Short mmCIF file of C-alpha atoms in Angstrom, two decimals:
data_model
loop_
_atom_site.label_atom_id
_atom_site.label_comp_id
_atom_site.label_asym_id
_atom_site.label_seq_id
_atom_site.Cartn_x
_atom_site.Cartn_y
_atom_site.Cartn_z
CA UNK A 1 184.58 15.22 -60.56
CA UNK A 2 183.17 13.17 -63.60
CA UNK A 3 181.97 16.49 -65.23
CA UNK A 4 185.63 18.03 -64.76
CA UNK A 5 187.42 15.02 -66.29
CA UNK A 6 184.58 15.32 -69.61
CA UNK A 7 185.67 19.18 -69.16
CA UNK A 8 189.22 18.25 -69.99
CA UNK A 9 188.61 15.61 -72.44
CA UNK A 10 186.73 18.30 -74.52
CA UNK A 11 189.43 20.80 -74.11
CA UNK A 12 192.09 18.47 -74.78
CA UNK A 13 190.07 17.38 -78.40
CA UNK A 14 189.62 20.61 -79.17
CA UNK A 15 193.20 20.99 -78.98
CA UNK A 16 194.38 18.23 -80.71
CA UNK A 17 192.58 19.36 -84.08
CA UNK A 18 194.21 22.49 -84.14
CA UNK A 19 197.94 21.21 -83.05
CA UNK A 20 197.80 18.49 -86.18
CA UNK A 21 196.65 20.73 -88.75
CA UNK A 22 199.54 23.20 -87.94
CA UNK A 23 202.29 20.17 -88.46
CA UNK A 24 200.35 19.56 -91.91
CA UNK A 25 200.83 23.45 -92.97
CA UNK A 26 204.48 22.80 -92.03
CA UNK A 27 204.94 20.05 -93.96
CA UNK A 28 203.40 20.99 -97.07
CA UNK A 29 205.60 24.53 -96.78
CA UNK A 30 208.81 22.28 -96.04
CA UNK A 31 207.45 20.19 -99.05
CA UNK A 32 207.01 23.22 -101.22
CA UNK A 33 210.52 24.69 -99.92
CA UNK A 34 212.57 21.67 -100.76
CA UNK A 35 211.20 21.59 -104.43
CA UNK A 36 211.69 25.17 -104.62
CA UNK A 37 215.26 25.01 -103.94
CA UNK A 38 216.02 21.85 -106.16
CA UNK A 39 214.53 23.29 -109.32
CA UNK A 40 216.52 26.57 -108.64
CA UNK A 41 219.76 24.67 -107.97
CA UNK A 42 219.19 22.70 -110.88
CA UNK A 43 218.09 25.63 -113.05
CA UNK A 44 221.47 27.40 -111.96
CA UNK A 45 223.35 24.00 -112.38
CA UNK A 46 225.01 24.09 -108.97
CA UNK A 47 223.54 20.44 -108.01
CA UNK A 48 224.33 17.03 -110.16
CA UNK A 49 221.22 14.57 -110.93
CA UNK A 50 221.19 12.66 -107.79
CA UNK A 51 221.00 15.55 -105.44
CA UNK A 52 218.26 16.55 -107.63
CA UNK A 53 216.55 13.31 -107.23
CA UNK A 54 217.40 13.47 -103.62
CA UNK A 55 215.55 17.33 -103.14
CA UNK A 56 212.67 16.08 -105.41
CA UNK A 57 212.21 12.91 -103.06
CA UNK A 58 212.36 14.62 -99.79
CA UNK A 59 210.09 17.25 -100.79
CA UNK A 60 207.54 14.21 -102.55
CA UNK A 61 207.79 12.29 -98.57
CA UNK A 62 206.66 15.91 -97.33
CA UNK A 63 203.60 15.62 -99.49
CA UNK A 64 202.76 12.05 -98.48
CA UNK A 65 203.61 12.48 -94.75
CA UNK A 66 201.20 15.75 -95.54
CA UNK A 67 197.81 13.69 -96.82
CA UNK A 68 198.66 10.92 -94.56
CA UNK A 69 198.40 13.70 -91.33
CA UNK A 70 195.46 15.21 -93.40
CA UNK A 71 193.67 11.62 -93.24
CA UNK A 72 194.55 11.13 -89.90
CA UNK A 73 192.99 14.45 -88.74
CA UNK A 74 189.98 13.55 -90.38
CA UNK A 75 189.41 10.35 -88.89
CA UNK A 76 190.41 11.91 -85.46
CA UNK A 77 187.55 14.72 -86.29
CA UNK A 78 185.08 11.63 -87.13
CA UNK A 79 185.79 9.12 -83.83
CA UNK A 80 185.65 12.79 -82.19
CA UNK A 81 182.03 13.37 -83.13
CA UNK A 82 181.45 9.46 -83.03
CA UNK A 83 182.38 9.92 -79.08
CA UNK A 84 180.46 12.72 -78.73
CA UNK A 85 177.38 11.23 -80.11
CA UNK A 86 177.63 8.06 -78.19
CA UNK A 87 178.04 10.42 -75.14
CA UNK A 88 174.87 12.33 -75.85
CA UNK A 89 173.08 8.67 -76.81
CA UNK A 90 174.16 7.45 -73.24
CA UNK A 91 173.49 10.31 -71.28
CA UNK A 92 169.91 10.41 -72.74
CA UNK A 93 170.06 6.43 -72.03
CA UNK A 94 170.76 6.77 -68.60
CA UNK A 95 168.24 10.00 -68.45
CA UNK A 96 165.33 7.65 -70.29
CA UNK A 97 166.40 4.58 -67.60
CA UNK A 98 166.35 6.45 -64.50
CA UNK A 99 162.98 7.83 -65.42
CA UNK A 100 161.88 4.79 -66.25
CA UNK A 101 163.12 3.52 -63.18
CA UNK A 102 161.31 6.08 -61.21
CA UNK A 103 158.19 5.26 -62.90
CA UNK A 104 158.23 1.44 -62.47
CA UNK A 105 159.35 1.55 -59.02
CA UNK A 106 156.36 3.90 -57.72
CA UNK A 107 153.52 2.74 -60.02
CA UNK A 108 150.66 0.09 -57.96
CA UNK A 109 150.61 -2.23 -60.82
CA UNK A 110 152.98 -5.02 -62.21
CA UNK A 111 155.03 -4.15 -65.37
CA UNK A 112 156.21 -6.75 -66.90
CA UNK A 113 158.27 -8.06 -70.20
CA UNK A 114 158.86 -11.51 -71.64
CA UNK A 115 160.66 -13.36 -74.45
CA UNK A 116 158.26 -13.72 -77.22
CA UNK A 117 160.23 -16.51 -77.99
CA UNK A 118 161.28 -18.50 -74.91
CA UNK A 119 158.17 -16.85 -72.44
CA UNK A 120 160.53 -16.10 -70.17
CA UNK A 121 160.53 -13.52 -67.83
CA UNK A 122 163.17 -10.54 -68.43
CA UNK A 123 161.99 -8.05 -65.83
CA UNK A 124 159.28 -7.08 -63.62
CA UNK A 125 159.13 -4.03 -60.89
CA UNK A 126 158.73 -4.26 -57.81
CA UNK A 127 154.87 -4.03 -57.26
CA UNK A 128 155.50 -7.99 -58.34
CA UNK A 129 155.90 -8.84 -54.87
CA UNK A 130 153.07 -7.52 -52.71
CA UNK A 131 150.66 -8.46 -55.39
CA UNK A 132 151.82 -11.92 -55.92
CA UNK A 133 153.44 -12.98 -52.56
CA UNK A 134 156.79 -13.49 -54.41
CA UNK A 135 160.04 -12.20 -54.61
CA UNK A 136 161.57 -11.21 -57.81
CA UNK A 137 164.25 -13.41 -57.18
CA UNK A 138 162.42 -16.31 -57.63
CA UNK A 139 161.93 -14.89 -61.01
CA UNK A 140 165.67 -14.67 -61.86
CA UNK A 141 165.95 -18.21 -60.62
CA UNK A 142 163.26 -19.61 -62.89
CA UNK A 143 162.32 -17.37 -65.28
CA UNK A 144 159.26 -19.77 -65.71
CA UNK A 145 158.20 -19.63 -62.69
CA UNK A 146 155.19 -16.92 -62.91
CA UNK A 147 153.54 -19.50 -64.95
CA UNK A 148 153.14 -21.52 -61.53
CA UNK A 149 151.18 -18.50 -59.27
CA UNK A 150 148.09 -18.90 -61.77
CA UNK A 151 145.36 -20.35 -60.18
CA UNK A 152 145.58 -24.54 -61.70
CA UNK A 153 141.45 -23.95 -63.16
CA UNK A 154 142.79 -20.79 -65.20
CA UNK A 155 146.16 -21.90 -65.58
CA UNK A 156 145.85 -23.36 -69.17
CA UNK A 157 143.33 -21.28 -70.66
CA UNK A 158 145.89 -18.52 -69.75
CA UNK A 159 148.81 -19.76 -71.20
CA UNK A 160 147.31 -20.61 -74.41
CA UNK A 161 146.20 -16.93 -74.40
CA UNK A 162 149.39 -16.05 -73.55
CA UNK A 163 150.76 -18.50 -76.81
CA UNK A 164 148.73 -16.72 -79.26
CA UNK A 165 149.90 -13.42 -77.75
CA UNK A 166 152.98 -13.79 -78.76
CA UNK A 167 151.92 -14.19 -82.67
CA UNK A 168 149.24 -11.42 -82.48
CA UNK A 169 150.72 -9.21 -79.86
CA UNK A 170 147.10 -8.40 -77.89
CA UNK A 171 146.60 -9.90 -74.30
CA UNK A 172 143.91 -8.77 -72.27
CA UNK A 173 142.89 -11.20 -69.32
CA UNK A 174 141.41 -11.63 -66.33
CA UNK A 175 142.26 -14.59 -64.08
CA UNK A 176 142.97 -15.50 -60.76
CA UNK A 177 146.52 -15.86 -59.14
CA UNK A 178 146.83 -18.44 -55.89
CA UNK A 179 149.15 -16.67 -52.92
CA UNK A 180 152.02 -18.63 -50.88
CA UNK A 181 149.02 -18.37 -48.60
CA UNK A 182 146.73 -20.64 -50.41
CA UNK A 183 144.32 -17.97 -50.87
CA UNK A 184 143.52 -16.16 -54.37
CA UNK A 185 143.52 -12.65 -56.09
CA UNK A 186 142.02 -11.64 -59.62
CA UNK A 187 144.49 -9.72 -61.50
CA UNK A 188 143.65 -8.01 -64.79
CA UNK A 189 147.11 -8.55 -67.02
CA UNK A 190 146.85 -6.57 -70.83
CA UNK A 191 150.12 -7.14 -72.70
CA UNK A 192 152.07 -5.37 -76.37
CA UNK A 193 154.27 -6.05 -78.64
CA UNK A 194 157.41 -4.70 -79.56
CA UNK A 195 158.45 -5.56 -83.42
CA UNK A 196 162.54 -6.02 -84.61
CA UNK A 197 163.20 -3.75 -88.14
CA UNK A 198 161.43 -6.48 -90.06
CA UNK A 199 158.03 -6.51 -87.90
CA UNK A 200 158.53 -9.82 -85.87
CA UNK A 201 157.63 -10.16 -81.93
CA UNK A 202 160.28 -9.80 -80.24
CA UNK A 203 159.62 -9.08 -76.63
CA UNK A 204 155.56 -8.92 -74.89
CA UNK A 205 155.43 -5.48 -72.50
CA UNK A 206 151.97 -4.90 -70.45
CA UNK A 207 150.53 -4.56 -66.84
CA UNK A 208 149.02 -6.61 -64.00
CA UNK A 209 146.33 -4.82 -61.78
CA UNK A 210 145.06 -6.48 -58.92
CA UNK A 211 141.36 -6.03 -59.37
CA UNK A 212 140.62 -8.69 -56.69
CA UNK A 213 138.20 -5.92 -54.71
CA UNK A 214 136.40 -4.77 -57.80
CA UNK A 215 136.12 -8.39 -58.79
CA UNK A 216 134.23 -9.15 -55.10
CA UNK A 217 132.02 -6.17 -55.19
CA UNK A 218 130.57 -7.46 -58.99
CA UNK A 219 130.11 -10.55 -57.68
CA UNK A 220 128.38 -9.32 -54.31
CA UNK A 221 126.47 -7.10 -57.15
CA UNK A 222 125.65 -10.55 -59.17
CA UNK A 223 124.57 -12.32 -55.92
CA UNK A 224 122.51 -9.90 -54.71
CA UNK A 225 120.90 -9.34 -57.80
CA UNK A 226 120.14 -13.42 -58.41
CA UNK A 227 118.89 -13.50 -55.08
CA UNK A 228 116.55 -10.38 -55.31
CA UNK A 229 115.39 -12.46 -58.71
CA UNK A 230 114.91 -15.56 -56.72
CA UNK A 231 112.80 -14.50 -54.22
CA UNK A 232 111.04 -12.33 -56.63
CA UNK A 233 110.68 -16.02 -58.68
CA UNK A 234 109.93 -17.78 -55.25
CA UNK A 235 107.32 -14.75 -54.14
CA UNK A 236 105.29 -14.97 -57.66
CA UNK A 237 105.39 -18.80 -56.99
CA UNK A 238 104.01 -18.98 -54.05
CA UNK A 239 101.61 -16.69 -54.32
CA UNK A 240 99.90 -18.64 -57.60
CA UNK A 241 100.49 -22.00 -55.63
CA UNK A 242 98.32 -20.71 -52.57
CA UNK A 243 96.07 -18.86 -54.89
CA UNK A 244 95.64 -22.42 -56.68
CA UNK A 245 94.96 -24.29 -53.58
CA UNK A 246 92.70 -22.26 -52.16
CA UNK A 247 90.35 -21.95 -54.90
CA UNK A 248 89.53 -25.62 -55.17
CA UNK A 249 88.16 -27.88 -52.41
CA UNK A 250 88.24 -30.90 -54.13
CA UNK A 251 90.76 -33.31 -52.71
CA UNK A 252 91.80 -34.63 -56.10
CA UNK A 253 92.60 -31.15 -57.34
CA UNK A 254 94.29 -29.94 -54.45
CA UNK A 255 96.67 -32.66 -54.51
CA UNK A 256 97.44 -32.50 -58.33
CA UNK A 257 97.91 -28.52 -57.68
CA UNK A 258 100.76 -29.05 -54.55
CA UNK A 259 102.33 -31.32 -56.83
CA UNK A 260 102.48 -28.96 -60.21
CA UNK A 261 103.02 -26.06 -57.59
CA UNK A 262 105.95 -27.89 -56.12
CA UNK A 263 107.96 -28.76 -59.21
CA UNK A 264 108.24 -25.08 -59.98
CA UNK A 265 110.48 -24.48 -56.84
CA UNK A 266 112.20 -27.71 -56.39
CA UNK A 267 113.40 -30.21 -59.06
CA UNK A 268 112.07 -33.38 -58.29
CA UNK A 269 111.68 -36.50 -60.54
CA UNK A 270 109.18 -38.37 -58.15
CA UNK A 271 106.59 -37.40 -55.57
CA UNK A 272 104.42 -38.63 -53.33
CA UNK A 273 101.65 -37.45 -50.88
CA UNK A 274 101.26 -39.90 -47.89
CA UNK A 275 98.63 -39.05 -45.52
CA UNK A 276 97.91 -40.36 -42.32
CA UNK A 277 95.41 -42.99 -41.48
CA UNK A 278 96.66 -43.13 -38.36
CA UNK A 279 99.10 -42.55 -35.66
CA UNK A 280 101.94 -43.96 -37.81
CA UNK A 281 99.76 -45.38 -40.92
CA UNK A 282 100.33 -43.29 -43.95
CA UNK A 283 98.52 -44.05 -47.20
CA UNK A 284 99.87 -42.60 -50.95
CA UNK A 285 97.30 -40.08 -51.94
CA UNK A 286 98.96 -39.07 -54.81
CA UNK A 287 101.87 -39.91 -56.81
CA UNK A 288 103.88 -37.49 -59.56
CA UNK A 289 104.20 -39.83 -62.59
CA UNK A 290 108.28 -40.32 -63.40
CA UNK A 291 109.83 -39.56 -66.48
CA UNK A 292 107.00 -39.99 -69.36
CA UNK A 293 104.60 -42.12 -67.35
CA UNK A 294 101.05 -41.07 -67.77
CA UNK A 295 99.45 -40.53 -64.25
CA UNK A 296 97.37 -43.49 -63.12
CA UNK A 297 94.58 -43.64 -60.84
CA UNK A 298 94.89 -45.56 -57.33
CA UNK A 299 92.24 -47.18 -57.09
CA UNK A 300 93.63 -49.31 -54.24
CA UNK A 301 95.65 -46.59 -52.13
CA UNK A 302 99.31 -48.14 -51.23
CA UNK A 303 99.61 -48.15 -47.43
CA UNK A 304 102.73 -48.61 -45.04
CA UNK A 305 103.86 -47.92 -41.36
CA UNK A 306 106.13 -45.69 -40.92
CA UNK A 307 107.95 -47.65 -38.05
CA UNK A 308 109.10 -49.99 -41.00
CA UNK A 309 110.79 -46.93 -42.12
CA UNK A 310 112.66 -45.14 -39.75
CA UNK A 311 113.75 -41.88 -41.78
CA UNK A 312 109.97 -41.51 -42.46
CA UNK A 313 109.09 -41.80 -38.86
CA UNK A 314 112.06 -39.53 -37.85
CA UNK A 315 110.22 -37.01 -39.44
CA UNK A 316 106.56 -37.91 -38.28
CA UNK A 317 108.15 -37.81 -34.43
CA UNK A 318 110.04 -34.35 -34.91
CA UNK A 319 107.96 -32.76 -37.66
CA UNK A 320 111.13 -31.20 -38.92
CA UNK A 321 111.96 -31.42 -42.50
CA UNK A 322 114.81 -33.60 -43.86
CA UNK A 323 117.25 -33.86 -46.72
CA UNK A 324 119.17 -37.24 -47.32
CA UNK A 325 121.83 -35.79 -49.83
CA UNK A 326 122.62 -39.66 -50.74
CA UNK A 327 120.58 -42.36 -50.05
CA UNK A 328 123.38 -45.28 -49.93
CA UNK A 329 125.28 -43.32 -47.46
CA UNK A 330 122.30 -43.56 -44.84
CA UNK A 331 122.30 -46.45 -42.55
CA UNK A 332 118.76 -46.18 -41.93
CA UNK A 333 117.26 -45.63 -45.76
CA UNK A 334 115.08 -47.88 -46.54
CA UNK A 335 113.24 -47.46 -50.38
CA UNK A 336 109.64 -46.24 -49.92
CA UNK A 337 107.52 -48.51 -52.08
CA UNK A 338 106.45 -47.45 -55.78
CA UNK A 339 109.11 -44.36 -55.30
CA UNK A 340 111.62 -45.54 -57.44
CA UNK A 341 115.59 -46.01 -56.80
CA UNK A 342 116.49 -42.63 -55.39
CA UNK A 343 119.67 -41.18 -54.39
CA UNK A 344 118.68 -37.91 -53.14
CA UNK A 345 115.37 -37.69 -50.74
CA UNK A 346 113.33 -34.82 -49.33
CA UNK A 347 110.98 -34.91 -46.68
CA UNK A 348 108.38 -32.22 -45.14
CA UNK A 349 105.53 -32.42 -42.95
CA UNK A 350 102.01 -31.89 -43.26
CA UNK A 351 100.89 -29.50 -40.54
CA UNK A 352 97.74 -27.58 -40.16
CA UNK A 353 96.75 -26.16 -36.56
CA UNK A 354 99.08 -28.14 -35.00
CA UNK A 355 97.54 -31.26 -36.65
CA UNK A 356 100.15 -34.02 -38.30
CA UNK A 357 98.09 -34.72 -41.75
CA UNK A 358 100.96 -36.25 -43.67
CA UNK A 359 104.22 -36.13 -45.16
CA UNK A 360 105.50 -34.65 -48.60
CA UNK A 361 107.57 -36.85 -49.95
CA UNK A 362 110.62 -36.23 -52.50
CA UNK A 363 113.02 -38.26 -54.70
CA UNK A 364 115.80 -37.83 -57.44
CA UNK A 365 117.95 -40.49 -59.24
CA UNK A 366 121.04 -38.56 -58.75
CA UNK A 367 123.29 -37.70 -55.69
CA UNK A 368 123.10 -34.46 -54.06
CA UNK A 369 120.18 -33.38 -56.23
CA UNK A 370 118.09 -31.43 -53.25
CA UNK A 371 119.75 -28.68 -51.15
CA UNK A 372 118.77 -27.05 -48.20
CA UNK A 373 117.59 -24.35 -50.31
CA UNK A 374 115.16 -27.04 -51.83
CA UNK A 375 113.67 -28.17 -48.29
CA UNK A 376 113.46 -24.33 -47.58
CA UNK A 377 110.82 -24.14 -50.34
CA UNK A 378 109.34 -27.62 -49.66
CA UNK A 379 108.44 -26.26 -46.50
CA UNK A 380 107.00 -22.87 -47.53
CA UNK A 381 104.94 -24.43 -50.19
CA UNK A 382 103.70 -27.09 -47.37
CA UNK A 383 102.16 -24.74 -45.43
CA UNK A 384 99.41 -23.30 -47.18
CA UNK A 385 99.39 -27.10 -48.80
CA UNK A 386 98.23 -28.40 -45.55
CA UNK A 387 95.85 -25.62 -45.06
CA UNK A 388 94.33 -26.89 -48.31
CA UNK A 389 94.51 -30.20 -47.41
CA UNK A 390 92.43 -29.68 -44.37
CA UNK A 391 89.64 -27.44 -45.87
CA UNK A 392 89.48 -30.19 -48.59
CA UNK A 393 88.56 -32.78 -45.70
CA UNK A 394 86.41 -30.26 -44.15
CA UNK A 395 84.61 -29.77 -47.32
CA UNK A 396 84.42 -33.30 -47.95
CA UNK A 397 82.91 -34.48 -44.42
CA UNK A 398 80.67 -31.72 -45.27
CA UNK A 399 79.34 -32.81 -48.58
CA UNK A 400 79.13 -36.15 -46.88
CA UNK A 401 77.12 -34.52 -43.99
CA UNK A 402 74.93 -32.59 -46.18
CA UNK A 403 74.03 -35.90 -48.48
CA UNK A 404 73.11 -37.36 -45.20
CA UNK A 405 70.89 -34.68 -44.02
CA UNK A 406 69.37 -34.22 -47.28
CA UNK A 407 68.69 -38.38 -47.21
CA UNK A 408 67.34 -37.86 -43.73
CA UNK A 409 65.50 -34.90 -44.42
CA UNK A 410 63.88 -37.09 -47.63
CA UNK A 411 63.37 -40.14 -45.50
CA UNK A 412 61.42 -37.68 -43.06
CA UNK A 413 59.33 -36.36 -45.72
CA UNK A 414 58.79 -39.57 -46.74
CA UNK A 415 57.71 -40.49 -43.48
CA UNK A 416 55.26 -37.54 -42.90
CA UNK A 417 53.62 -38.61 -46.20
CA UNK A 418 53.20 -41.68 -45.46
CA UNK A 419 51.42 -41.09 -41.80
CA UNK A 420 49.20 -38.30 -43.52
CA UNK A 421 48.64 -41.07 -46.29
CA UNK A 422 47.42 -43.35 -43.31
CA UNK A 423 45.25 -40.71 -41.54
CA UNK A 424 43.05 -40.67 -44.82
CA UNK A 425 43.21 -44.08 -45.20
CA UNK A 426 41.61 -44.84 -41.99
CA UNK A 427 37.97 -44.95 -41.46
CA UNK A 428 36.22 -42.27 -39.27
#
């Protein structure tokens, strides 16, 4: 129906044309005709003067009304063609929007376009709402509003991306965007500009892909390749810290090596060694110096009973490592002597074939310092510390042992000499 009606408004222009310039031809020949006849009439004197000025004016309104239908048929020919153009313009308008249309309705990603000037939002399709949650209602509402779904730690280092944007005319981001849900997607959002005649932003144009999968799987990627580098740290770690200990038997040195070994893994700023004197009577056998302190030598061990301390002898009784994440929200802390004020404690046991040798004691001046990471590799690095320990005490009651048979063994000699001395001595 709409094509027949333009049908007949093409015929009908293509008639009018043709139907005006035939009443100009008859004008101008009723125009010529006229003048015609009054010069003759006048030539043959059969007219007076004012039927001659009468014929000559008739035949001069002939010529006007003439190039006034003349002008007219020109401007008629020009809206004509205007029409037509503007036709052709809006068909391929309508052509260029329902393409369009079809594009942005059936593309996975957001397309979007804002006021440079204002930042508000003049349209997005409709993959807006399964992405973000939201309708695009809200949008028409407050056209501010998709400032509000960025997630509140992104939020203004987006926006002031967004602000220079809209002078430069590049956006490329990635950020996070919180659901009605409470939970959060990474999008990826790039974003161009489209210039007036004299080069100025005008309007922002660009895309939104959720990447929020791809985003997961690099950081699954990430953690799995800091973990493979932390055990491969923690493996090479261990490996020189019960290398160290067991190529020393000295007490001294096996202490100072758990100590050095230990700092590598887990970030202490005190330490101590208590070992047991007896069922609850621990004794510091060595102490990490704090801060800048030069280590000093004990010449006087400091002792203490672990019933005075009942975190301490929570972990003699269980032999289970502990973590106190903060030591003023524990009703039963109680500051170990020459430790320091700590915050954050750590705790493992001494254990070597089945034997309770001491604790492994851990502090930091700051809350929530030690993990459960942290007591993880306390306790690996305990066990072949204990081991160490033990051969250490072994090789010690040994040396002492060995002095005392060699001083027997002496005395003995000594003895023998002397009896032999006595059998020559005596008279036969």
């Amino acid at each position: 129906m709409e094509q027949g009606s333009r049908l007949r408004h093409d015929s009908s222009s293509n008639h009018t044309p043709r139907f005006g310039w035939r009443i100009s031809a008859t004008l101008f020949c009723l125009a010529l005709a006229i003048l015609v006849v009054t010069l003759l009439a006048t030539r043959l004197h059969t007219i007076d003067l004012s039927s001659m000025m009468l014929g000559i004016a008739m035949a001069t309104f002939c010529v006007v009304l003439f190039f006034f239908s003349r002008s007219l048929l020109v401007l008629r020919e020009q809206q004509r063609q205007t029409a037509s153009a503007l036709d052709t313009t809006e068909t391929s308008l309508l052509e260029s929007e329902e393409r369009f249309r079809q594009m942005a309705d059936n593309i996975q990603e957001i397309f979007w376009m804002i006021d440079a000037d204002t930042r508000k939002m003049l349209y997005v399709n409709p993959a807006y709402e399964p992405i973000t949650g939201r309708s695009r209602e809200t949008l028409n509402e407050k056209p501010l509003s998709y400032q509000e779904i960025i997630h509140p730690e992104d939020r203004v280092q987006v926006l002031l991306k967004l602000d220079e944007a809209t002078r430069t005319g590049d956006f490329d981001e990635r950020f996070r965007i919180v659901l009605p849900s409470g939970d959060s997607r990474w999008v990826w959002v790039r974003g161009f500009p489209v210039r007036d005649g004299k080069s100025r932003i005008r309007r922002l144009v660009g895309t939104a892909l959720d990447i929020t999968t791809q985003k997961r799987a690099e950081e699954e990627v990430a953690r799995n390749l800091s973990l493979a580098e932390s055990a491969g740290a923690e493996a090479d770690a261990m490996r020189k810290a019960t290398l160290a200990l067991t190529q020393d038997l000295r007490m001294d040195n096996v202490l100072d090596t758990l100590l050095q070994s230990l700092l590598e893994l887990v970030p202490y700023e005190s330490a101590q060694i208590l070992l047991l004197e007896s069922d609850s009577r621990l004794f510091v056998a060595r102490e990490a110096p704090r801060g800048d302190a030069a280590k000093q030598a004990v010449k006087y061990p400091l002792t203490l009973d672990s019933a005075d301390f009942p975190v301490v002898q929570r972990v003699l009784v269980s032999q289970i490592g502990l973590v106190v994440s903060d030591t003023k929200q524990e009703k039963e802390w109680r500051a170990l002597r020459g430790s320091g004020q700590l915050r954050s404690w750590l705790c493992v046991p001494l254990v070597a074939s089945r034997q309770m040798l001491g604790l492994l004691s851990l502090g930091h001046p700051v809350p929530d310092s030690f993990t459960h990471e942290h007591l993880r590799l306390a306790k690996s690095v305990a066990i072949p510390a204990a081991a160490a320990i033990q051969n250490a005490r072994l090789y010690e009651c040994a040396k002492i042992y060995g002095a005392e048979l060699e001083k027997r063994t002496l005395d003995l000699q000594k003895a023998e000499s002397a009896l032999q001395q006595l059998k020559s001595d005596r008279p036969s």
